[in-house]
Amino acid sequence: MLEVSLKKSLPGFNLEVAFSVNQEILAILGPSGSGKTMTLQCIAGLIKPDEGFIKLNDKVLLDSAGHINLLPQTRQVGFVFQNYALFPHLTVKDNIAYGISHLPKEEIKIKVSELLEKMHISNLGHRYPRQLSSGQQQRVALARAIAPEPEVLLLDEPFSALDSQVKERLELELLTLQNFYKGNILFVTHNLAEGYKLASKIAVYDSGRIVQCDFKNRVIASPSNRTVARLTGVRNLMRGSITEIKDLSVRVLVPELGGTLKVTMDNTAGLAPEQNVTIGIRPEFIHITDHPGDNAFPCTADRIVEGISILECFFHVNTEITPRHWVEVSLPKLHAPHVPEGHKCYVYLPPEHVAVIRE
Amino acid sequence: MTESYLAPLWISLRTVLAATVFTFFLGIAAARWMARYSGRLKSLIDGVFILPLVLPPTVVGLGLLLLFGKHGPLGHFFSLFDTTIVFSWPATVISAAVMAFPLMYMTARGGFEQVDVNFENAARTLGASEWRIFWTVTLPIARPAVIAATILAFARSLGEFGATLMLAGNIPGKTATIPIAIYFDIQAGHMDQALILVMIVLVISFASLGGLAYWKLRMPHTTSAALNE
């Protein structure tokens, strides 16, 4: 269990966050300069917040009210730096052994070779960091960080220095890391797909604040505000007002779509008729069809951008409203109908995939 | 005869060795402190440390003379132990160390500032004490700069003349180091003796340069293409 609450003011930037994790992987997601790395540094004790409270299992690491501020040396927090910060003058083995030098020699030897094996780098023990690829360096950095058996592992943008092939393989390995590292893992990323794949919870940061911290599927399904929606790739955001609430289904009048939209939700608490809301839907959840019906709106294809596996289509809805509103749709190429530019059809927004964002 | 004209060599070697040892530790301590210090007095302290480099050596020598002289604060302190520094062998060490200090300090500080804080931070999260971090992370990573600094300090103390002459004078067999002996040999017309000392200085200088080059070749982590598997 890790409880964190922090406040730090810098010229032009304020960090004020609070969250807790319990034996799970938390992804800290946000644009650069939103205070993600600073949060990790505060937890590790590398920088001191103005105010704060950090408790790791039963140990209070920081309590500005009670004047407790443990040194990084005694916090039992593992840290993997963005550039890995492997000691360039030490071999891989000596790097990994650095944090366990207080153990008897035999034990160190056994532990280091165990870690080398778990990280699949047994053949690299005698190399120096500069003789390793960045993927190998990351494995060494992970092994070095978990050798002293920290109670929480902090990873600062662990995959940003890797090319995409290596990255995918190492992402999988981070998931298997859980098999032998039993503790909290916090990692910073600006890549939603990466966060979603690896974490169970996501904390969305925006300029020094947490705008949402929840289980990953809930962050995606019901972003708590427009910022979260924007940061998590909900590209279609439209304003509307609620016309009707019946059980778990809500009708929203969306002028930009020229009609009402039916949305089904897990719970409708906090919503009332005539309330102004924002509705959001991810481009990959929208279908196109030739038939009118509920939640289907007539539109014209303006622009098609061809990707490797998807077509990114920009439709404008055929309404009187100006300026025209665009709906962005991602269609998997394999199953996509033929959509030439200028094509007239209907965009269908499945009721279960539309998020209603309270304003 | 042999003894007397090789005497400056032995004096110089002892002086340079002692002065290098002093500047090594003092310079590294000062450099490490200033590399991570960011207080208001930073530029002032920095200026004081570099002062011997920008002042004429004779001026530094005069300053030391005033400091260590009979009525100077340090001279008074040493007289409590019945010791006189001025015109004694330790005076050669003090002047050489003071003159070499700025080079040691500046070069080492540059090296420490180049060490990414994340190396030290990584060591901190791995539980290493600040003392251990300095000796096992910061110093080894800054080693090229520290070695260069030491060689510069060594060379500077070997060549020290002005301040030494002011504080230690020219007492043959006691304070006459090689540069001072060369000067007075030539003054007295002993060109052959001066040339022998010049040759010796050249040998020492080239040997230290050669040592540096050899060391650079041998460092494993400074050569990049050493893949051997």
XYZ file of C-alpha atoms in Angstrom:
588
model
C 0.000 0.000 0.000
C 1.403 3.371 -1.010
C -0.317 6.580 -0.045
C 0.895 9.797 -1.571
C -0.144 13.399 -1.222
C 2.162 16.170 -2.388
C 2.286 19.906 -2.838
C 5.130 21.745 -4.462
C 5.282 25.226 -5.948
C 7.802 26.253 -8.537
C 7.772 29.490 -10.505
C 5.019 29.020 -13.076
C 4.114 25.528 -11.939
C 2.234 23.992 -9.037
C 2.149 20.326 -8.246
C -0.726 19.199 -6.071
C -1.579 15.521 -6.220
C -2.908 12.742 -4.016
C -3.412 9.068 -4.805
C -2.896 5.622 -3.398
C -2.015 2.246 -4.861
C -2.300 -1.204 -3.379
C -0.070 -3.944 -4.830
C -0.807 -2.986 -8.397
C 0.639 -1.241 -11.415
C -0.252 2.410 -11.733
C 0.451 4.347 -14.905
C 0.966 8.067 -14.497
C -0.160 9.486 -17.809
C 0.112 13.063 -18.939
C 1.770 15.526 -21.288
C 5.384 16.517 -20.660
C 5.804 19.119 -17.966
C 2.741 17.987 -16.049
C 4.698 16.915 -12.968
C 4.838 13.168 -13.522
C 8.568 12.747 -13.015
C 8.549 15.187 -10.107
C 5.988 12.970 -8.382
C 8.302 9.977 -8.660
C 11.269 12.018 -7.425
C 9.269 13.149 -4.389
C 8.312 9.555 -3.564
C 11.943 8.474 -3.841
C 13.063 11.421 -1.701
C 15.225 12.930 -4.412
C 13.369 16.218 -4.196
C 11.499 17.607 -1.254
C 7.915 18.800 -1.680
C 6.742 21.915 0.165
C 4.076 19.879 1.905
C 3.168 16.264 1.779
C 2.547 12.888 3.247
C 3.903 9.611 1.897
C 3.306 6.280 3.526
C 4.672 3.019 2.143
C 3.139 -0.037 3.778
C 3.631 0.681 7.493
C 6.443 3.168 7.080
C 5.919 6.912 6.886
C 8.466 8.213 4.363
C 7.437 11.839 4.515
C 5.184 13.811 6.786
C 5.743 17.532 6.531
C 3.390 18.137 9.465
C 5.333 15.754 11.709
C 8.727 16.786 10.289
C 9.493 13.336 8.967
C 11.541 13.192 5.789
C 13.439 9.961 5.309
C 16.583 9.985 3.189
C 16.289 8.293 -0.197
C 18.766 5.732 1.138
C 16.319 4.444 3.758
C 13.073 4.586 1.794
C 13.362 1.201 0.051
C 12.130 2.680 -3.182
C 13.484 1.327 -6.454
C 13.961 3.850 -9.229
C 14.590 3.260 -12.911
C 15.663 6.503 -14.538
C 14.621 7.594 -17.985
C 18.192 7.310 -19.280
C 18.732 4.292 -16.960
C 21.726 5.989 -15.220
C 23.783 2.795 -15.231
C 27.191 3.380 -13.671
C 29.433 3.577 -16.748
C 32.589 2.473 -14.926
C 31.073 -0.721 -13.527
C 30.245 -3.967 -15.301
C 26.669 -5.202 -15.541
C 27.274 -7.511 -12.562
C 28.744 -4.738 -10.441
C 25.903 -2.421 -11.361
C 23.340 -4.960 -10.189
C 25.325 -5.708 -7.030
C 25.681 -2.030 -6.097
C 22.559 -1.902 -3.946
C 23.184 -5.193 -2.116
C 26.847 -4.742 -1.206
C 26.014 -5.213 2.494
C 25.193 -8.892 1.898
C 27.814 -11.662 2.190
C 29.844 -12.160 -0.984
C 28.392 -15.582 -1.802
C 24.857 -14.315 -1.470
C 25.547 -11.348 -3.743
C 26.928 -13.678 -6.373
C 23.897 -15.948 -6.263
C 21.451 -13.069 -6.312
C 23.140 -11.299 -9.196
C 23.189 -14.426 -11.348
C 19.548 -15.091 -10.518
C 18.597 -11.611 -11.638
C 20.714 -11.872 -14.781
C 18.871 -15.054 -15.620
C 15.420 -13.650 -14.924
C 16.199 -10.688 -17.147
C 17.639 -12.945 -19.869
C 21.018 -11.203 -19.814
C 23.190 -13.949 -18.296
C 25.694 -13.603 -21.114
C 26.211 -9.873 -20.506
C 27.439 -9.935 -16.905
C 30.971 -8.780 -17.734
C 30.090 -6.066 -20.207
C 30.134 -2.361 -19.528
C 26.918 -0.350 -20.012
C 28.171 1.383 -23.140
C 28.595 -1.997 -24.807
C 24.879 -2.718 -24.447
C 21.890 -1.852 -26.596
C 19.269 0.339 -24.969
C 16.971 -2.633 -24.482
C 19.715 -4.504 -22.652
C 20.508 -1.412 -20.609
C 16.914 -1.251 -19.490
C 17.001 -4.837 -18.292
C 20.140 -4.108 -16.300
C 18.529 -1.002 -14.820
C 15.481 -3.028 -13.784
C 17.632 -5.769 -12.289
C 19.697 -3.207 -10.382
C 16.577 -1.506 -9.030
C 14.869 -4.683 -7.807
C 17.998 -6.333 -6.378
C 17.592 -4.699 -2.920
C 13.938 -5.808 -2.948
C 12.322 -2.384 -2.748
C 8.733 -2.109 -1.622
C 7.791 0.044 -4.563
C 9.329 0.327 -7.999
C 9.238 3.653 -9.831
C 9.881 3.740 -13.564
C 10.356 7.061 -15.292
C 9.327 6.818 -18.964
C 10.820 3.323 -19.169
C 10.149 2.852 -22.862
C 10.794 6.259 -24.328
C 14.388 5.543 -25.345
C 13.585 2.347 -27.225
C 12.634 1.716 -30.807
C 9.197 0.225 -31.338
C 10.185 -3.415 -31.820
C 12.305 -3.613 -28.683
C 9.658 -1.625 -26.876
C 6.913 -4.146 -27.497
C 9.044 -7.020 -26.273
C 10.077 -5.177 -23.116
C 6.507 -4.141 -22.395
C 5.622 -7.818 -22.270
C 8.559 -8.431 -19.963
C 7.459 -5.720 -17.585
C 4.212 -7.652 -17.240
C 6.109 -10.841 -16.422
C 8.236 -8.885 -13.940
C 5.226 -9.113 -11.661
C 5.788 -12.843 -11.375
C 8.897 -12.322 -9.291
C 8.616 -8.752 -8.101
C 5.786 -8.514 -5.603
C 5.304 -4.866 -4.903
C 3.760 -1.705 -6.197
C 4.912 -0.499 -9.580
C 4.438 3.101 -10.665
C 5.464 4.142 -14.101
C 5.367 7.412 -15.953
C 4.352 7.542 -19.578
C 2.894 9.894 -22.096
C 1.592 7.030 -24.195
C -1.963 5.939 -23.436
C -1.704 2.618 -25.249
C 1.357 1.729 -23.188
C -0.335 2.751 -19.940
C -3.460 0.793 -20.756
C -1.573 -2.349 -21.700
C 0.667 -2.458 -18.642
C -1.230 -0.885 -15.774
C -4.333 -1.763 -13.846
C -4.938 1.841 -12.824
C -4.235 5.084 -14.624
C -3.682 8.495 -13.052
C -4.159 11.228 -15.642
C -2.027 14.304 -14.993
C -2.569 17.755 -16.359
C -0.406 20.733 -15.358
C 0.452 19.485 -11.882
C -2.916 17.986 -10.995
C -4.526 14.587 -11.216
C -7.607 15.021 -13.333
C -8.661 11.407 -12.960
C -7.292 8.358 -11.181
C -9.196 5.160 -11.644
C -9.142 1.659 -13.060
C -8.028 1.835 -16.651
C -11.279 0.661 -18.195
C -13.196 3.294 -16.246
C -10.802 6.044 -17.338
C -11.430 5.035 -20.924
C -15.174 4.394 -20.602
C -16.079 7.411 -18.538
C -13.544 10.196 -18.558
C -14.343 12.592 -15.747
C -13.941 15.762 -17.796
C -12.971 17.121 -21.188
C -9.259 17.243 -20.322
C -9.135 13.548 -19.526
C -11.139 12.788 -22.646
C -8.746 14.793 -24.770
C -5.645 13.260 -23.151
C -6.963 9.731 -23.519
C -7.710 9.997 -27.226
C -11.443 10.700 -27.233
C -11.246 12.756 -30.396
C -14.939 13.396 -30.852
C -16.280 15.753 -28.202
C -19.592 17.546 -28.669
C -21.770 19.654 -26.415
C -25.357 18.695 -25.759
C -28.130 18.739 -23.223
C -30.025 15.901 -21.600
C -33.619 15.526 -22.693
C -34.637 12.331 -20.963
C -33.335 9.864 -18.379
C -34.906 6.404 -18.228
C -33.286 3.715 -16.061
C -29.721 3.500 -17.325
C -30.294 5.112 -20.658
C -30.032 8.792 -21.337
C -31.078 10.858 -24.337
C -28.927 13.818 -25.189
C -29.784 16.500 -27.735
C -26.607 17.222 -29.678
C -27.066 20.168 -32.069
C -23.826 19.386 -33.858
C -25.209 15.990 -34.836
C -28.603 17.499 -35.700
C -30.551 15.150 -33.435
C -30.736 13.271 -30.161
C -28.325 10.584 -29.153
C -29.152 7.604 -26.968
C -26.484 6.643 -24.400
C -26.499 3.655 -22.082
C -24.529 3.996 -18.856
C -23.587 2.039 -15.735
C -25.069 4.687 -13.536
C -26.804 7.953 -14.136
C -26.167 9.524 -10.733
C -25.624 13.264 -10.902
C -27.425 13.659 -14.187
C -30.713 15.483 -14.594
C -32.892 16.495 -17.547
C -31.903 19.759 -19.236
C -28.403 19.497 -17.814
C -25.664 20.571 -20.209
C -23.113 17.833 -20.828
C -20.355 16.914 -23.248
C -20.584 13.666 -25.093
C -17.447 11.925 -26.260
C -16.684 8.906 -28.371
C -13.434 7.406 -29.590
C -12.973 7.286 -33.393
C -12.546 3.500 -33.408
C -15.963 2.929 -31.819
C -17.964 4.655 -34.570
C -19.419 2.583 -37.408
C -20.605 3.751 -40.774
C -23.761 2.436 -42.357
C -26.060 3.111 -45.300
C -29.222 2.931 -43.229
C -30.861 5.609 -41.084
C -31.936 4.721 -37.553
C -31.396 5.436 -33.871
C -28.005 7.049 -33.204
C -27.242 7.175 -36.941
C -26.646 10.591 -38.427
C -26.352 11.513 -42.105
C -22.931 12.759 -43.113
C -20.470 13.205 -45.955
C -16.890 11.941 -46.121
C -14.525 14.890 -46.446
C -11.146 13.400 -46.081
C -9.699 9.910 -45.811
C -6.176 9.314 -44.479
C -4.852 5.846 -45.056
C -2.822 4.274 -42.228
C -1.239 0.831 -42.134
C -4.180 -0.987 -40.625
C -6.859 1.663 -40.320
C -8.509 4.352 -42.390
C -8.864 7.656 -40.598
C -12.016 9.228 -41.971
C -13.232 12.748 -41.362
C -16.946 13.188 -41.915
C -18.994 16.315 -41.687
C -22.496 15.941 -40.368
C -25.181 17.134 -42.763
C -26.844 19.769 -40.587
C -27.700 23.415 -41.071
C -25.242 24.367 -38.352
C -22.142 26.350 -39.262
C -19.297 25.910 -38.837
C -19.635 22.311 -39.871
C -18.752 19.791 -37.228
C -16.367 16.992 -38.027
C -16.667 13.468 -36.807
C -13.493 11.448 -36.832
C -13.877 7.743 -37.480
C -11.189 5.035 -37.562
C -12.159 2.081 -39.678
C -10.160 -1.158 -39.651
C -8.979 -1.548 -43.228
C -9.644 -5.259 -43.283
C -13.399 -4.828 -42.846
C -13.873 -1.298 -44.055
C -16.486 -0.582 -46.696
C -15.311 1.407 -49.649
C -15.500 5.077 -48.650
C -14.484 7.519 -51.377
C -14.207 11.192 -50.531
C -17.598 12.906 -50.948
C -19.393 9.657 -50.085
C -22.743 10.179 -48.319
C -23.662 7.759 -45.546
C -24.601 7.539 -41.860
C -22.287 7.504 -38.833
C -23.589 5.223 -36.120
C -22.568 5.914 -32.507
C -23.176 2.758 -30.403
C -25.046 3.814 -27.215
C -22.756 1.769 -24.937
C -19.597 3.447 -26.239
C -20.627 7.053 -25.814
C -19.315 8.764 -22.691
C -21.350 11.453 -20.996
C -19.080 14.021 -19.362
C -20.611 16.228 -16.694
C -19.582 19.844 -16.980
C 79.967 18.028 -6.494
C 77.482 15.438 -7.817
C 75.433 15.785 -4.689
C 75.241 19.525 -4.746
C 74.069 19.905 -8.293
C 71.509 17.149 -8.043
C 70.240 18.570 -4.744
C 67.621 20.789 -6.492
C 66.167 17.631 -8.103
C 65.568 15.924 -4.750
C 64.173 19.106 -3.240
C 61.867 19.616 -6.189
C 60.648 16.012 -6.166
C 59.823 16.107 -2.457
C 58.185 19.517 -2.815
C 56.146 18.574 -5.862
C 55.044 15.297 -4.334
C 53.912 16.913 -1.092
C 52.297 19.871 -2.861
C 50.418 17.565 -5.277
C 49.107 15.441 -2.426
C 47.834 18.543 -0.600
C 46.262 20.130 -3.664
C 44.764 16.796 -4.674
C 42.707 16.415 -1.525
C 41.989 20.095 -0.897
C 41.185 20.734 -4.544
C 38.862 17.739 -4.808
C 37.080 18.631 -1.587
C 36.615 22.240 -2.724
C 35.583 21.169 -6.234
C 33.047 18.625 -5.028
C 31.563 21.139 -2.607
C 31.322 23.949 -5.153
C 30.011 21.698 -7.948
C 26.777 21.110 -5.999
C 26.720 24.379 -4.012
C 24.301 27.023 -5.195
C 24.312 29.596 -2.395
C 24.608 33.336 -2.770
C 28.356 33.388 -2.137
C 29.124 30.973 -4.981
C 30.914 33.414 -7.275
C 32.769 35.053 -4.394
C 34.130 31.756 -3.065
C 34.891 30.657 -6.587
C 36.860 33.870 -7.137
C 38.905 33.384 -3.989
C 39.794 29.814 -5.012
C 40.960 30.950 -8.449
C 42.785 34.063 -7.224
C 46.328 32.556 -7.214
C 45.908 31.850 -10.919
C 45.106 35.416 -11.910
C 47.501 37.233 -9.584
C 51.200 37.547 -10.437
C 53.069 34.792 -8.532
C 55.235 37.360 -6.748
C 52.103 39.033 -5.424
C 50.814 35.712 -4.127
C 54.278 35.132 -2.649
C 54.171 38.465 -0.894
C 50.711 37.648 0.443
C 51.986 34.345 1.796
C 54.995 36.110 3.266
C 52.718 38.497 5.138
C 50.549 35.589 6.262
C 53.380 33.349 7.428
C 55.825 36.078 8.483
C 56.711 36.766 12.116
C 53.809 39.174 12.541
C 51.369 37.415 10.231
C 48.478 35.470 11.788
C 49.708 32.072 10.602
C 53.334 32.892 11.342
C 52.299 33.782 14.862
C 50.381 30.524 15.147
C 53.393 28.451 14.069
C 55.714 30.331 16.386
C 53.682 28.911 19.257
C 55.190 25.564 18.260
C 58.668 27.073 17.784
C 58.350 26.614 14.028
C 59.199 29.142 11.356
C 57.729 28.553 7.951
C 59.383 31.339 6.017
C 62.647 30.317 4.262
C 62.221 26.663 5.218
C 61.476 23.614 3.101
C 57.734 23.570 4.018
C 57.539 27.063 2.493
C 58.320 25.571 -0.943
C 55.471 23.104 -0.452
C 53.043 25.827 0.633
C 53.817 28.120 -2.282
C 53.696 25.299 -4.815
C 50.415 23.990 -3.387
C 48.782 27.434 -3.336
C 49.821 28.156 -6.909
C 48.697 24.736 -8.166
C 45.404 24.751 -6.282
C 43.324 26.772 -8.789
C 44.185 24.399 -11.645
C 43.311 21.348 -9.563
C 40.127 22.960 -8.321
C 38.862 24.287 -11.662
C 39.561 21.148 -13.659
C 38.127 18.804 -11.055
C 35.069 21.002 -10.577
C 34.391 20.899 -14.314
C 34.601 17.110 -14.110
C 32.214 16.866 -11.161
C 29.734 19.192 -12.817
C 29.700 16.894 -15.846
C 28.599 13.948 -13.706
C 24.863 13.470 -14.288
C 23.050 13.897 -10.938
C 21.023 10.845 -11.814
C 24.075 8.626 -11.293
C 24.256 9.908 -7.732
C 20.480 9.751 -7.352
C 20.459 6.156 -8.555
C 23.091 5.309 -5.951
C 21.009 7.070 -3.292
C 17.916 5.017 -4.075
C 20.144 1.937 -3.893
C 20.963 2.833 -0.296
C 24.543 4.091 -0.658
C 25.791 6.701 1.810
C 26.939 10.062 0.432
C 30.527 9.110 1.285
C 30.293 5.839 -0.602
C 28.589 7.580 -3.526
C 31.467 10.030 -3.788
C 34.173 7.369 -3.795
C 32.394 4.741 -5.901
C 30.317 6.807 -8.321
C 31.172 10.500 -8.582
C 34.951 10.234 -8.406
C 35.325 7.274 -10.788
C 33.005 8.873 -13.352
C 34.885 12.174 -13.065
C 38.207 10.324 -13.100
C 39.489 11.613 -16.445
C 39.039 15.188 -15.236
C 40.560 14.422 -11.847
C 43.603 12.799 -13.452
C 43.994 15.730 -15.817
C 43.651 18.088 -12.869
C 46.309 16.222 -10.907
C 48.732 16.288 -13.806
C 48.168 20.014 -14.292
C 48.703 20.597 -10.572
C 51.835 18.449 -10.634
C 53.240 20.363 -13.593
C 52.341 23.703 -12.085
C 54.080 22.912 -8.787
C 57.133 21.610 -10.637
C 57.402 24.928 -12.475
C 56.618 27.144 -9.494
C 59.130 29.992 -9.188
C 57.852 33.438 -8.152
C 55.917 32.668 -5.006
C 58.501 30.122 -3.907
C 61.285 32.659 -4.225
C 59.340 35.142 -2.113
C 58.374 32.734 0.647
C 61.163 30.147 0.625
C 64.052 32.036 -0.914
C 67.069 30.403 -2.479
C 68.855 28.352 0.149
C 70.969 25.724 -1.660
C 70.256 22.224 -0.398
C 67.191 23.407 1.476
C 64.764 25.525 -0.523
C 66.407 25.806 -3.934
C 64.040 23.888 -6.214
C 64.907 23.169 -9.848
C 63.413 26.364 -11.363
C 65.092 28.517 -8.725
C 68.398 26.679 -9.110
C 68.256 27.136 -12.902
C 67.717 30.865 -12.503
C 70.572 31.323 -10.049
C 72.904 28.982 -11.977
C 72.467 31.114 -15.062
C 72.903 34.291 -13.056
C 76.169 32.881 -11.764
C 77.221 31.745 -15.245
C 76.961 27.967 -14.545
C 75.307 27.218 -17.872
C 76.221 23.494 -17.803
C 74.574 22.912 -14.421
C 71.474 24.797 -15.562
C 71.258 22.655 -18.713
C 71.416 19.423 -16.728
C 68.483 20.604 -14.618
C 66.621 21.646 -17.760
C 67.081 18.147 -19.199
C 65.778 16.604 -15.996
C 62.673 18.804 -16.073
C 62.044 17.828 -19.691
C 62.292 14.115 -18.822
C 59.868 14.450 -15.906
C 57.396 16.455 -17.986
C 57.402 14.035 -20.912
C 57.171 11.053 -18.584
C 54.017 12.443 -16.978
C 52.480 13.192 -20.378
C 53.334 9.664 -21.535
C 51.835 8.204 -18.383
C 48.615 10.079 -19.039
C 48.395 8.811 -22.618
C 49.072 5.222 -21.508
C 46.418 5.426 -18.817
C 43.867 6.713 -21.310
C 44.491 3.731 -23.590
C 44.052 1.266 -20.766
C 40.736 2.448 -19.331
C 38.183 -0.192 -20.351
C 35.006 1.909 -20.211
C 36.447 4.806 -22.169
C 36.941 2.681 -25.257
C 33.657 2.119 -27.018
C 34.248 -0.612 -29.540
C 35.447 -3.299 -27.162
C 32.763 -5.821 -28.034
C 34.407 -9.187 -27.760
C 31.655 -11.771 -27.710
